[in-house]
mmCIF file of C-alpha atoms in Angstrom:
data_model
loop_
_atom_site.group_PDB
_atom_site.id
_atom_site.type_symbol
_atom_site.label_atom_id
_atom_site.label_comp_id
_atom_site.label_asym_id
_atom_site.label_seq_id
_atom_site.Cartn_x
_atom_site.Cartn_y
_atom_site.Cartn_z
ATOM 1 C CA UNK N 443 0.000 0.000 0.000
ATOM 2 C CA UNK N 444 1.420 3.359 -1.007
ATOM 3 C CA UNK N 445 1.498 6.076 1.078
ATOM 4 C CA UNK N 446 2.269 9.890 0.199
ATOM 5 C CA UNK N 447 6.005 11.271 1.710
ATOM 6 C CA UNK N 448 3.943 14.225 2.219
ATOM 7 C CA UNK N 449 2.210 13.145 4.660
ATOM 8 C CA UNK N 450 4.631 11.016 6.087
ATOM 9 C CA UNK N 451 4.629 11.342 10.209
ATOM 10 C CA UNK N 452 6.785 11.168 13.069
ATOM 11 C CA UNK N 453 4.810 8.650 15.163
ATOM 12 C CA UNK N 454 6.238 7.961 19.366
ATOM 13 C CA UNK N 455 4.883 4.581 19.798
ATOM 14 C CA UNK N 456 6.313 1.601 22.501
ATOM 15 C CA UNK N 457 7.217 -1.631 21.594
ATOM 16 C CA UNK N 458 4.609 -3.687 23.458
ATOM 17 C CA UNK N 459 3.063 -6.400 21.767
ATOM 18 C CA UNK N 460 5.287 -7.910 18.838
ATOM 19 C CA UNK N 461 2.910 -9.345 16.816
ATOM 20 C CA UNK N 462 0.302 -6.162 16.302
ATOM 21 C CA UNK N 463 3.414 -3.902 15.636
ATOM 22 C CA UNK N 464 4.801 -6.059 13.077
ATOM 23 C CA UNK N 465 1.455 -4.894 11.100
ATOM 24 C CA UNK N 466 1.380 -1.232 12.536
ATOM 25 C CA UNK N 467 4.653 -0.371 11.797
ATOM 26 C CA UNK N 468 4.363 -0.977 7.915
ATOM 27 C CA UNK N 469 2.415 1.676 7.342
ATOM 28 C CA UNK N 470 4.758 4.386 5.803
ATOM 29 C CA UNK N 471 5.332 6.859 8.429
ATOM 30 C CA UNK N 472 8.600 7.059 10.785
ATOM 31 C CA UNK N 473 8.096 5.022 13.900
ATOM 32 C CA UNK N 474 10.139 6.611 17.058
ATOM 33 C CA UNK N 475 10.834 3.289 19.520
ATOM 34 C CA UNK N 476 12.179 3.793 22.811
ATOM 35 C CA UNK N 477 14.941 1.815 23.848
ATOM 36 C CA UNK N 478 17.284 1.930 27.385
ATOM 37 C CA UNK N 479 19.997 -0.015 27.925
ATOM 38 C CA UNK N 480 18.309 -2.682 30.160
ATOM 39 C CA UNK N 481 16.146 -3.161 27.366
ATOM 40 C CA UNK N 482 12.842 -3.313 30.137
ATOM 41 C CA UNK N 483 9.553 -3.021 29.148
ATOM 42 C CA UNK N 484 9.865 0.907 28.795
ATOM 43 C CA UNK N 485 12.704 0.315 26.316
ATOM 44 C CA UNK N 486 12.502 -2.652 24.453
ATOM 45 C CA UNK N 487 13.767 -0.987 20.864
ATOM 46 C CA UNK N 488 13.465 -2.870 18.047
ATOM 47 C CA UNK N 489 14.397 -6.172 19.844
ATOM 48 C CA UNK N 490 15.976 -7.576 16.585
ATOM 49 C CA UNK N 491 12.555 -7.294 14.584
ATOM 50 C CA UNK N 492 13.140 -5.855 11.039
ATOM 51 C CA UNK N 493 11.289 -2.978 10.768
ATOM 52 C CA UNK N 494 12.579 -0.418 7.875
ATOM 53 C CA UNK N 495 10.741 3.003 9.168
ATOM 54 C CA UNK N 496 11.205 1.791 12.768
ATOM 55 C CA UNK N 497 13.854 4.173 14.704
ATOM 56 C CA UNK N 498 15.606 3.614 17.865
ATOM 57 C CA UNK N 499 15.395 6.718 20.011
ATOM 58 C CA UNK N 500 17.174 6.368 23.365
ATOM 59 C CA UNK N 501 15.126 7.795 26.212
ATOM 60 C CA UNK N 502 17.437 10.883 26.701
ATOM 61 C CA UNK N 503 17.330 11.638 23.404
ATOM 62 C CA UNK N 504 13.234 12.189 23.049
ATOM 63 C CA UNK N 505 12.983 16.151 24.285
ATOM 64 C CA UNK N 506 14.653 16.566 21.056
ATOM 65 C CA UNK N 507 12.645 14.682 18.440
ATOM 66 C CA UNK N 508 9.898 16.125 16.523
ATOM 67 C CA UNK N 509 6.988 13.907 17.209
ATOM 68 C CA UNK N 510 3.757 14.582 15.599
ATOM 69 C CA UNK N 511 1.745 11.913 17.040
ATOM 70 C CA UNK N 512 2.052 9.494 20.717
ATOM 71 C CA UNK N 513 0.711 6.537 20.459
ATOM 72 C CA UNK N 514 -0.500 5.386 23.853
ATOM 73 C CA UNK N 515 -0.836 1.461 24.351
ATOM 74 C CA UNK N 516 -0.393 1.313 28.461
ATOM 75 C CA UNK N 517 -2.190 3.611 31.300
ATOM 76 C CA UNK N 518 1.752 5.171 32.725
ATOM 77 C CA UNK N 519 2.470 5.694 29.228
ATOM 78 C CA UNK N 520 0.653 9.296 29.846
ATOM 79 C CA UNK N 521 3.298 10.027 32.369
ATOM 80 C CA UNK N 522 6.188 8.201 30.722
ATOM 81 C CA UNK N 523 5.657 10.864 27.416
ATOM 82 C CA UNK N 524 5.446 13.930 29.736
ATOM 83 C CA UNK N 525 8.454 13.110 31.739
ATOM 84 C CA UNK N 526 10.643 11.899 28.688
ATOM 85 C CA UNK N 527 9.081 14.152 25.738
ATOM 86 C CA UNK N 528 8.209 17.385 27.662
ATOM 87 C CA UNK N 529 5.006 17.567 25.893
ATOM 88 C CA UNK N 530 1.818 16.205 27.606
ATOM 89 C CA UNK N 531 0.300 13.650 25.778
ATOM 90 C CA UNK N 532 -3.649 15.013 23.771
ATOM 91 C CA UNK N 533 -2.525 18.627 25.080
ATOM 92 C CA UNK N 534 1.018 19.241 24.111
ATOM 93 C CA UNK N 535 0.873 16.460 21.373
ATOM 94 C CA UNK N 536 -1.785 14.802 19.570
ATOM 95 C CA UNK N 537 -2.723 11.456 21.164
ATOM 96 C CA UNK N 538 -4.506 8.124 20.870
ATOM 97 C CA UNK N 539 -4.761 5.007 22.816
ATOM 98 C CA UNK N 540 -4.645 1.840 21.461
ATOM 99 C CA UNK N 541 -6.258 -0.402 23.957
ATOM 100 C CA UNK N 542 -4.794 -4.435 23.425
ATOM 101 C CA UNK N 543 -7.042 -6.283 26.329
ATOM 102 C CA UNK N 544 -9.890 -7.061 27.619
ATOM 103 C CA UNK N 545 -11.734 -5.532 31.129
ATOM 104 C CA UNK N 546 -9.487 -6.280 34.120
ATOM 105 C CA UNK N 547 -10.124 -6.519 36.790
ATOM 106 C CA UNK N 548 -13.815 -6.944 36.721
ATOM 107 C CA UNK N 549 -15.623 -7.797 32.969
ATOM 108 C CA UNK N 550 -17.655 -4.972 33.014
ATOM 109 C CA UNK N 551 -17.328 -2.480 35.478
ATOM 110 C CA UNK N 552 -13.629 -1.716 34.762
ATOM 111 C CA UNK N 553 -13.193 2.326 33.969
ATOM 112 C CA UNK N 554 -10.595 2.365 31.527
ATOM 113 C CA UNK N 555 -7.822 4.133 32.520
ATOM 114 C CA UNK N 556 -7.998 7.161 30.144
ATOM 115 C CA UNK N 557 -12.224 6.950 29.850
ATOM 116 C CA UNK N 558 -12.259 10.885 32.156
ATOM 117 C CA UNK N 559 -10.574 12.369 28.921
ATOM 118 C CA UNK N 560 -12.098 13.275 26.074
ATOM 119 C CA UNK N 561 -9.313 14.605 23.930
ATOM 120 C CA UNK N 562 -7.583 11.144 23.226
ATOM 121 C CA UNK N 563 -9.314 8.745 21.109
ATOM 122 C CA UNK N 564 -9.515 5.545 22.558
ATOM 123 C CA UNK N 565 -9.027 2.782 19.865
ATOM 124 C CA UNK N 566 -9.969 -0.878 20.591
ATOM 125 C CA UNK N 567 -8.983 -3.768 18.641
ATOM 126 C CA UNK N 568 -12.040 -5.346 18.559
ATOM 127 C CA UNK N 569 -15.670 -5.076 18.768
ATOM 128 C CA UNK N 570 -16.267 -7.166 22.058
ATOM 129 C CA UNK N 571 -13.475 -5.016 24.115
ATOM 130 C CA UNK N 572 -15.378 -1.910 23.132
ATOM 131 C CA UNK N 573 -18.662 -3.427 24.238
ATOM 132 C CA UNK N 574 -17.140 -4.788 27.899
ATOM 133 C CA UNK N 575 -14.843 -1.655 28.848
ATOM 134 C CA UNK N 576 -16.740 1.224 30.701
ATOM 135 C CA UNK N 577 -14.929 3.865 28.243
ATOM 136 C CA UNK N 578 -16.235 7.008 30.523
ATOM 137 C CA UNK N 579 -16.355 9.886 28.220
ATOM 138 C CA UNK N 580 -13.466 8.652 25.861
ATOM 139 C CA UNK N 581 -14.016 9.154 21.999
ATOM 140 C CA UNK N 582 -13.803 5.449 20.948
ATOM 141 C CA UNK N 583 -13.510 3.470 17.330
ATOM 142 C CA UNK N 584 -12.402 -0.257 16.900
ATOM 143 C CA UNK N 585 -9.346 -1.036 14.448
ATOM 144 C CA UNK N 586 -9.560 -4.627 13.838
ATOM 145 C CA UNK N 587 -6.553 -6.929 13.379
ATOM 146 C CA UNK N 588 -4.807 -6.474 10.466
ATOM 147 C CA UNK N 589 -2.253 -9.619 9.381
ATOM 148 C CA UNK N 590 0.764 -9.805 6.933
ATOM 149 C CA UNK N 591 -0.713 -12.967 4.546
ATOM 150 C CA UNK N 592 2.431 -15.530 5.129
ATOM 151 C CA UNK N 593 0.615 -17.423 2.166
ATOM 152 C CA UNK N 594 -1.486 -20.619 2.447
ATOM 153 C CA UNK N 595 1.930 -22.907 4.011
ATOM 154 C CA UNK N 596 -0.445 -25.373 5.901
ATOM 155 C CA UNK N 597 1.044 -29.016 5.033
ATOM 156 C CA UNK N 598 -0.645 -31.039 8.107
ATOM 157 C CA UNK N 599 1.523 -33.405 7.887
ATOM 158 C CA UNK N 600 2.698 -33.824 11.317
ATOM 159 C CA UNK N 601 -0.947 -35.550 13.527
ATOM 160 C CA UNK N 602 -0.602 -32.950 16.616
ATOM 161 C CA UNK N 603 -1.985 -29.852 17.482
ATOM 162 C CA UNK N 604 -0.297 -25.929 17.598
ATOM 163 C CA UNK N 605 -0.944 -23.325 19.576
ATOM 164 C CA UNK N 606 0.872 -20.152 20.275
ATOM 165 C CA UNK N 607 0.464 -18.989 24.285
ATOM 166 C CA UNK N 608 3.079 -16.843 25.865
ATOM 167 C CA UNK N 609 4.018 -16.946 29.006
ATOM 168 C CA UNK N 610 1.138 -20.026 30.246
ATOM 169 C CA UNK N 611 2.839 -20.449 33.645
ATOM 170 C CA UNK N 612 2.201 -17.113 35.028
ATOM 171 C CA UNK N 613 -1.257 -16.577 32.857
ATOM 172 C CA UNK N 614 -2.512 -19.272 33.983
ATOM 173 C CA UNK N 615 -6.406 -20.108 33.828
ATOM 174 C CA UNK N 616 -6.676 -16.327 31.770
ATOM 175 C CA UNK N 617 -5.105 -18.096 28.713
ATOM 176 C CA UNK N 618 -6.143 -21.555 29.370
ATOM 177 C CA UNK N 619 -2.944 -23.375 30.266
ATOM 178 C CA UNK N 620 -4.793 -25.275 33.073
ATOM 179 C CA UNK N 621 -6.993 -27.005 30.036
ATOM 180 C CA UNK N 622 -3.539 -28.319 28.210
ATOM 181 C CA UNK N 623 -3.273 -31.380 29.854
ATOM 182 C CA UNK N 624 -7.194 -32.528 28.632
ATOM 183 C CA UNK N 625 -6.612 -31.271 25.263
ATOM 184 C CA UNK N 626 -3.057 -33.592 25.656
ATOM 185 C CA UNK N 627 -5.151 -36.354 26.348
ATOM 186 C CA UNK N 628 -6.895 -36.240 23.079
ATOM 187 C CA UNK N 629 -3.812 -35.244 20.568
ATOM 188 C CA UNK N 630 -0.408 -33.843 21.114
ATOM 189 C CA UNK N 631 -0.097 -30.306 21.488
ATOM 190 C CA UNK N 632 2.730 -28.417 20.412
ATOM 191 C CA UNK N 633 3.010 -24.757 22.514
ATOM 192 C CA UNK N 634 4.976 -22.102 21.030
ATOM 193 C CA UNK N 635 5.224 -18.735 23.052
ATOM 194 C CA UNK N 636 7.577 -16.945 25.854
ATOM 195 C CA UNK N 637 7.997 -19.090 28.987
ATOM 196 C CA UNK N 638 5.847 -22.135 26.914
ATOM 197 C CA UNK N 639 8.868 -24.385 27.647
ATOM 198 C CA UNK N 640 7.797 -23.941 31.428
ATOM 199 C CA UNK N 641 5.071 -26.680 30.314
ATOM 200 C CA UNK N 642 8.386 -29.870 30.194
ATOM 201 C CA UNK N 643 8.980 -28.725 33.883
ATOM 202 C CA UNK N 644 8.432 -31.546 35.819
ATOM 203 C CA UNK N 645 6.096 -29.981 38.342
ATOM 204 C CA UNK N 646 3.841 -28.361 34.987
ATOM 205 C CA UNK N 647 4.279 -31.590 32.624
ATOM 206 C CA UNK N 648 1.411 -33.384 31.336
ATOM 207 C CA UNK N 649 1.157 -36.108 29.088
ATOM 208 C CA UNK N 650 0.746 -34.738 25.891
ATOM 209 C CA UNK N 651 1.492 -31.207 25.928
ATOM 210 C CA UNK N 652 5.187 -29.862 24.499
ATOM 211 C CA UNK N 653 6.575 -26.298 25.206
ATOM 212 C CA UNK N 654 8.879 -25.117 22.418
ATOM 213 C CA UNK N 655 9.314 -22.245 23.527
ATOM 214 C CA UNK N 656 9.620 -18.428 21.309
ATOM 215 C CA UNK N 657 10.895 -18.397 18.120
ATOM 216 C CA UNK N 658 10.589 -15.743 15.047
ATOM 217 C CA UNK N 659 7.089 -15.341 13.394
ATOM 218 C CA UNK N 660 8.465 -16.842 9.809
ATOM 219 C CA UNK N 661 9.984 -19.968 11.893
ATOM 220 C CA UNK N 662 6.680 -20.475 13.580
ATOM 221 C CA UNK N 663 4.180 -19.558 10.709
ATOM 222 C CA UNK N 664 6.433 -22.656 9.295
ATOM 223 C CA UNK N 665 6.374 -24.957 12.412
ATOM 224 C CA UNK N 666 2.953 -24.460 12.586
ATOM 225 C CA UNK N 667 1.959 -25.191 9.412
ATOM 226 C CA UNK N 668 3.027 -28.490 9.376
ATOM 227 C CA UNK N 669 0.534 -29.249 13.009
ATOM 228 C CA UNK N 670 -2.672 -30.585 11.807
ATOM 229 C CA UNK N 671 -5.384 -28.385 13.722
ATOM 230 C CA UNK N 672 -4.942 -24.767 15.386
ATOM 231 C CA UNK N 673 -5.863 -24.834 19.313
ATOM 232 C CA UNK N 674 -7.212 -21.765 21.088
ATOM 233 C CA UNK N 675 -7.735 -22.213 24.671
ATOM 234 C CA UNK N 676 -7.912 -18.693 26.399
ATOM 235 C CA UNK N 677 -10.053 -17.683 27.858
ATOM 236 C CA UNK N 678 -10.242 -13.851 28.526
ATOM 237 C CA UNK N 679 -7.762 -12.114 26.507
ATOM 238 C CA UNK N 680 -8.516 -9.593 23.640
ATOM 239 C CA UNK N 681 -7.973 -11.464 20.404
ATOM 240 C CA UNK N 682 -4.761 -12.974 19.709
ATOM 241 C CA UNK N 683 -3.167 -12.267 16.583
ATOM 242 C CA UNK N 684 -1.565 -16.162 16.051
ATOM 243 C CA UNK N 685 -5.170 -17.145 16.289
ATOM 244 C CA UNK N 686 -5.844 -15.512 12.914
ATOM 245 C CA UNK N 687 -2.201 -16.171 11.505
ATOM 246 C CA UNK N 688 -3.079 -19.634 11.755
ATOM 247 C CA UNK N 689 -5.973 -19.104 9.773
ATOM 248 C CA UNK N 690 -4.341 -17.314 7.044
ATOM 249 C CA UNK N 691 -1.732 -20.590 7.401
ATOM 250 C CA UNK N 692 -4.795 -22.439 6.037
ATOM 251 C CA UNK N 693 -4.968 -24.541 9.402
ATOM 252 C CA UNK N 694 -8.548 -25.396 10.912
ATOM 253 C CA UNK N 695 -9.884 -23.896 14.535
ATOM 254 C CA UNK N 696 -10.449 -25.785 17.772
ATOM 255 C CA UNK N 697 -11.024 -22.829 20.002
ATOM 256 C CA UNK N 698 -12.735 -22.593 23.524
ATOM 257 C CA UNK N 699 -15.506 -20.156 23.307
ATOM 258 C CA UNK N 700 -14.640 -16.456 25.039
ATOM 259 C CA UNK N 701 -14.426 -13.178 24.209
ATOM 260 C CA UNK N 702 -13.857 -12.385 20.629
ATOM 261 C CA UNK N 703 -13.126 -15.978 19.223
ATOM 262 C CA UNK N 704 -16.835 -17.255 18.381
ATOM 263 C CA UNK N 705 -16.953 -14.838 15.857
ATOM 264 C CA UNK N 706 -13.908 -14.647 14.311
ATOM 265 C CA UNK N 707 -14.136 -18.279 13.719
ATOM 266 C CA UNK N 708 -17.416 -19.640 11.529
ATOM 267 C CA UNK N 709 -18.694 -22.712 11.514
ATOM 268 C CA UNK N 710 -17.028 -23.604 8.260
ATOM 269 C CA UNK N 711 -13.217 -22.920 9.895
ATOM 270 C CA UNK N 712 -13.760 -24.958 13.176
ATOM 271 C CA UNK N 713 -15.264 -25.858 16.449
ATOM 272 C CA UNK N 714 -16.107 -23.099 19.061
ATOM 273 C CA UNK N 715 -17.286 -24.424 22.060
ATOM 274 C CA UNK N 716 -17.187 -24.255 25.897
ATOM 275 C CA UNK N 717 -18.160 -27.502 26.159
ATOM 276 C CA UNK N 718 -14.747 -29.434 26.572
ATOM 277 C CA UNK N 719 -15.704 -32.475 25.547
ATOM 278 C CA UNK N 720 -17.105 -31.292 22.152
ATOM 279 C CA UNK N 721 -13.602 -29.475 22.067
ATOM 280 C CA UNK N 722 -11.650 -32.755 22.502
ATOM 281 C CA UNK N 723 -14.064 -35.129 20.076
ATOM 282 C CA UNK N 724 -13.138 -32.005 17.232
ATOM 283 C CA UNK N 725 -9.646 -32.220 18.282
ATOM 284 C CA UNK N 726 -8.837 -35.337 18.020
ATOM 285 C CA UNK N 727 -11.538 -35.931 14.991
ATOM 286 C CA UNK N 728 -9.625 -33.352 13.098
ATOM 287 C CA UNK N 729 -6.151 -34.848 13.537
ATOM 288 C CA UNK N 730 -7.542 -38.145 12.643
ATOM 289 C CA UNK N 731 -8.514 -37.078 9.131
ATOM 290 C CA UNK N 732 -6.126 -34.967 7.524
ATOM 291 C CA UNK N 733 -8.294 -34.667 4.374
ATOM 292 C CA UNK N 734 -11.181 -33.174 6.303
ATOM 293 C CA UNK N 735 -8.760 -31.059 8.055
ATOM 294 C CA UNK N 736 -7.213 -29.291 4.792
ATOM 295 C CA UNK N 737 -10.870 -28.809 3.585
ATOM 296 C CA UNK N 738 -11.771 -26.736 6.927
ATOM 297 C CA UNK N 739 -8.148 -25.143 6.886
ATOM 298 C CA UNK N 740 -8.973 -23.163 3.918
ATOM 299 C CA UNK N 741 -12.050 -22.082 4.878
ATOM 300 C CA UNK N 742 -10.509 -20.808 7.754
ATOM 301 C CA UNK N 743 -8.496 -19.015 5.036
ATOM 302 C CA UNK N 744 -10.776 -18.271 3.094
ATOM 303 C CA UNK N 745 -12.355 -16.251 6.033
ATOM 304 C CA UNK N 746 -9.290 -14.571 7.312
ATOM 305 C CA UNK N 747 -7.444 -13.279 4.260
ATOM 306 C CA UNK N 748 -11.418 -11.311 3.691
ATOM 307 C CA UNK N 749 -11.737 -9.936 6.882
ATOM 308 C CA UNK N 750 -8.233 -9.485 8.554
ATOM 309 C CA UNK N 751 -6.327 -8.232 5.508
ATOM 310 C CA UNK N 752 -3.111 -5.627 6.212
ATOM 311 C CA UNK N 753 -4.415 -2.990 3.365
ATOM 312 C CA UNK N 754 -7.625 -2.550 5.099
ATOM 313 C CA UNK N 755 -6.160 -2.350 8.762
ATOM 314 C CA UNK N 756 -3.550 -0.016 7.272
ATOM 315 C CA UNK N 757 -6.104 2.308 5.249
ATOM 316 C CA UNK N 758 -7.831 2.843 8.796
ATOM 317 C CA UNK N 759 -4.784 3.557 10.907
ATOM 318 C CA UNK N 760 -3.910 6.103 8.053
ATOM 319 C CA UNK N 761 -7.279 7.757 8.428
ATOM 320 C CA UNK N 762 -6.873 8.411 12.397
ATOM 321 C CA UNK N 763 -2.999 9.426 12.474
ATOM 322 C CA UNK N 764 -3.870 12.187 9.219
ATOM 323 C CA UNK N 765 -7.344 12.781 11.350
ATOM 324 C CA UNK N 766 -5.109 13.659 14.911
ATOM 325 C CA UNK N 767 -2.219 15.106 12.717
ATOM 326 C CA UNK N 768 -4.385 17.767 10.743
ATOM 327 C CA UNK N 769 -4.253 21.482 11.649
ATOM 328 C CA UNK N 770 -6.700 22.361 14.406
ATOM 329 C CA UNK N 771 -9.651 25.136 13.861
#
């Protein structure tokens, strides 16, 4: 997607979740990343991800960057762009919050955090976290996932499940981990994701469930391609973006069903449920026939590629940073 070097902005945005700026970032403007040398959450940089209009700024260095737009993504992020920036973030500088999650810590009578302003847009990434958040006064829009087509890779070939959960040992029952070992029971599950190597510890092991641990997204759109069936198992986080990449793979759904999943995934692409034992029978049904398997997988495809697309998540995202960066009244 072209974009016009006229236009082209200086956008202050922290690296935060991986997978959702690997789409952002494409978009054509310059992309100001904190970094520090500890490399902690405030400055992870680029972390090694190629990213062409991506720019390292080192925390000292911010006072003296032009910025034309801050895009918020955590609640001490306000304070973080005063302190660092000297400009106060939808006063000083035009702002918008992305918002990545769903409620916490109560499903629907959590304030957001910025919901008592109404002069930064608050941007969810999908329809069911605008619907659960009490947004207060906050402007809000949803920007729905937008995903970098890998191509249709899926093989099937090994009999075993994928799924991608980060960090499943400290998550816990939010992502699901606790419902590995009966989805192990039914077909091997292969878990990709920061800390998902936890899982081989011998006090977290269960029979049938492998961590592998984090690897690039081009190794793992390959790895897991070649698993027979997708598994989804959280169950309250916003909508995970390896959840769709999956289904651009070409790979059929067995998802539990929560939040946003149930209708990202039709009836065609998989089996929603929150019955687990209708989640298990489609499991294991689905690695048992890899020709019914391929047929769902690119439905689930099919689906994906028309509703998650980059150009369309891109054209909106260049409509709100022109929208905040335009000359006021």
């Amino acid at each position: 997607m072209a974009f016009s070097q006229t236009n082209r902005r200086s956008v202050l945005i922290w690296h935060v979740h991986g997978s959702w700026m690997d789409s952002f970032v494409v978009g054509g403007h310059r992309y100001l990343i904190p970094v520090d040398t500890p490399h902690d959450p405030d400055g992870r940089g680029l972390c090694g991800r190629d990213w062409p209009t991506a720019q390292e700024i080192r925390m000292d260095e911010l006072r003296d960057q032009d910025i034309d737009l801050v895009v918020l993504q955590r609640p001490h992020e306000l304070e973080l762009t005063a302190r660092l920036s000297g400009r106060r973030p939808g006063i000083d500088v035009p702002a918008v919050y992305v918002e990545h999650n769903t409620p916490r810590p109560f499903v629907v009578e959590s304030p957001h955090p910025i919901g008592e302003r109404d002069d930064i847009p608050l941007i969810h990434v999908t329809d069911y976290n605008r619907l659960m958040w009490d947004n207060g006064r906050a402007p809000t829009m949803v920007i729905t996932h937008g995903v970098a087509d890998p191509g249709h890779l899926y093989t099937g070939d090994v009999a075993a499940a994928g799924a991608v959960i980060d960090e499943p040992l400290r998550r816990g029952r939010t992502v699901g981990a606790d419902l590995l070992g009966q989805f192990g029971d039914a077909a091997t599950v292969d878990v990709w994701g920061i800390g998902a190597e936890g899982l081989n510890d011998p006090l977290h092991r269960r029979p049938g469930v492998i961590g592998h641990g984090s690897l690039p997204t081009d190794l793992l759109m390959k790895e897991l391609a070649h698993r027979r069936v997708y598994l989804h198992t959280a169950r309250w986080t916003s909508l995970d973006v390896p959840l769709l990449e999956a289904m651009f793979l070409g790979m059929p759904v067995v998802a539990v069903a929560s939040t946003m999943a149930p209708l990202v995934v039709p009836p065609e692409a998989g089996v929603v449920s929150a019955d687990l034992d209708t989640l298990r029978a489609a499991l294991s049904g689905l690695v048992a026939d890899r020709y019914l398997a391929e047929v769902v997988g690119t439905a689930a495809r099919d689906y994906a590629t028309e509703h998650f697309g980059l150009d369309r998540f891109l054209q909106e995202w260049e409509q709100v940073i022109q929208a905040q960066c335009a000359p006021g009244p």
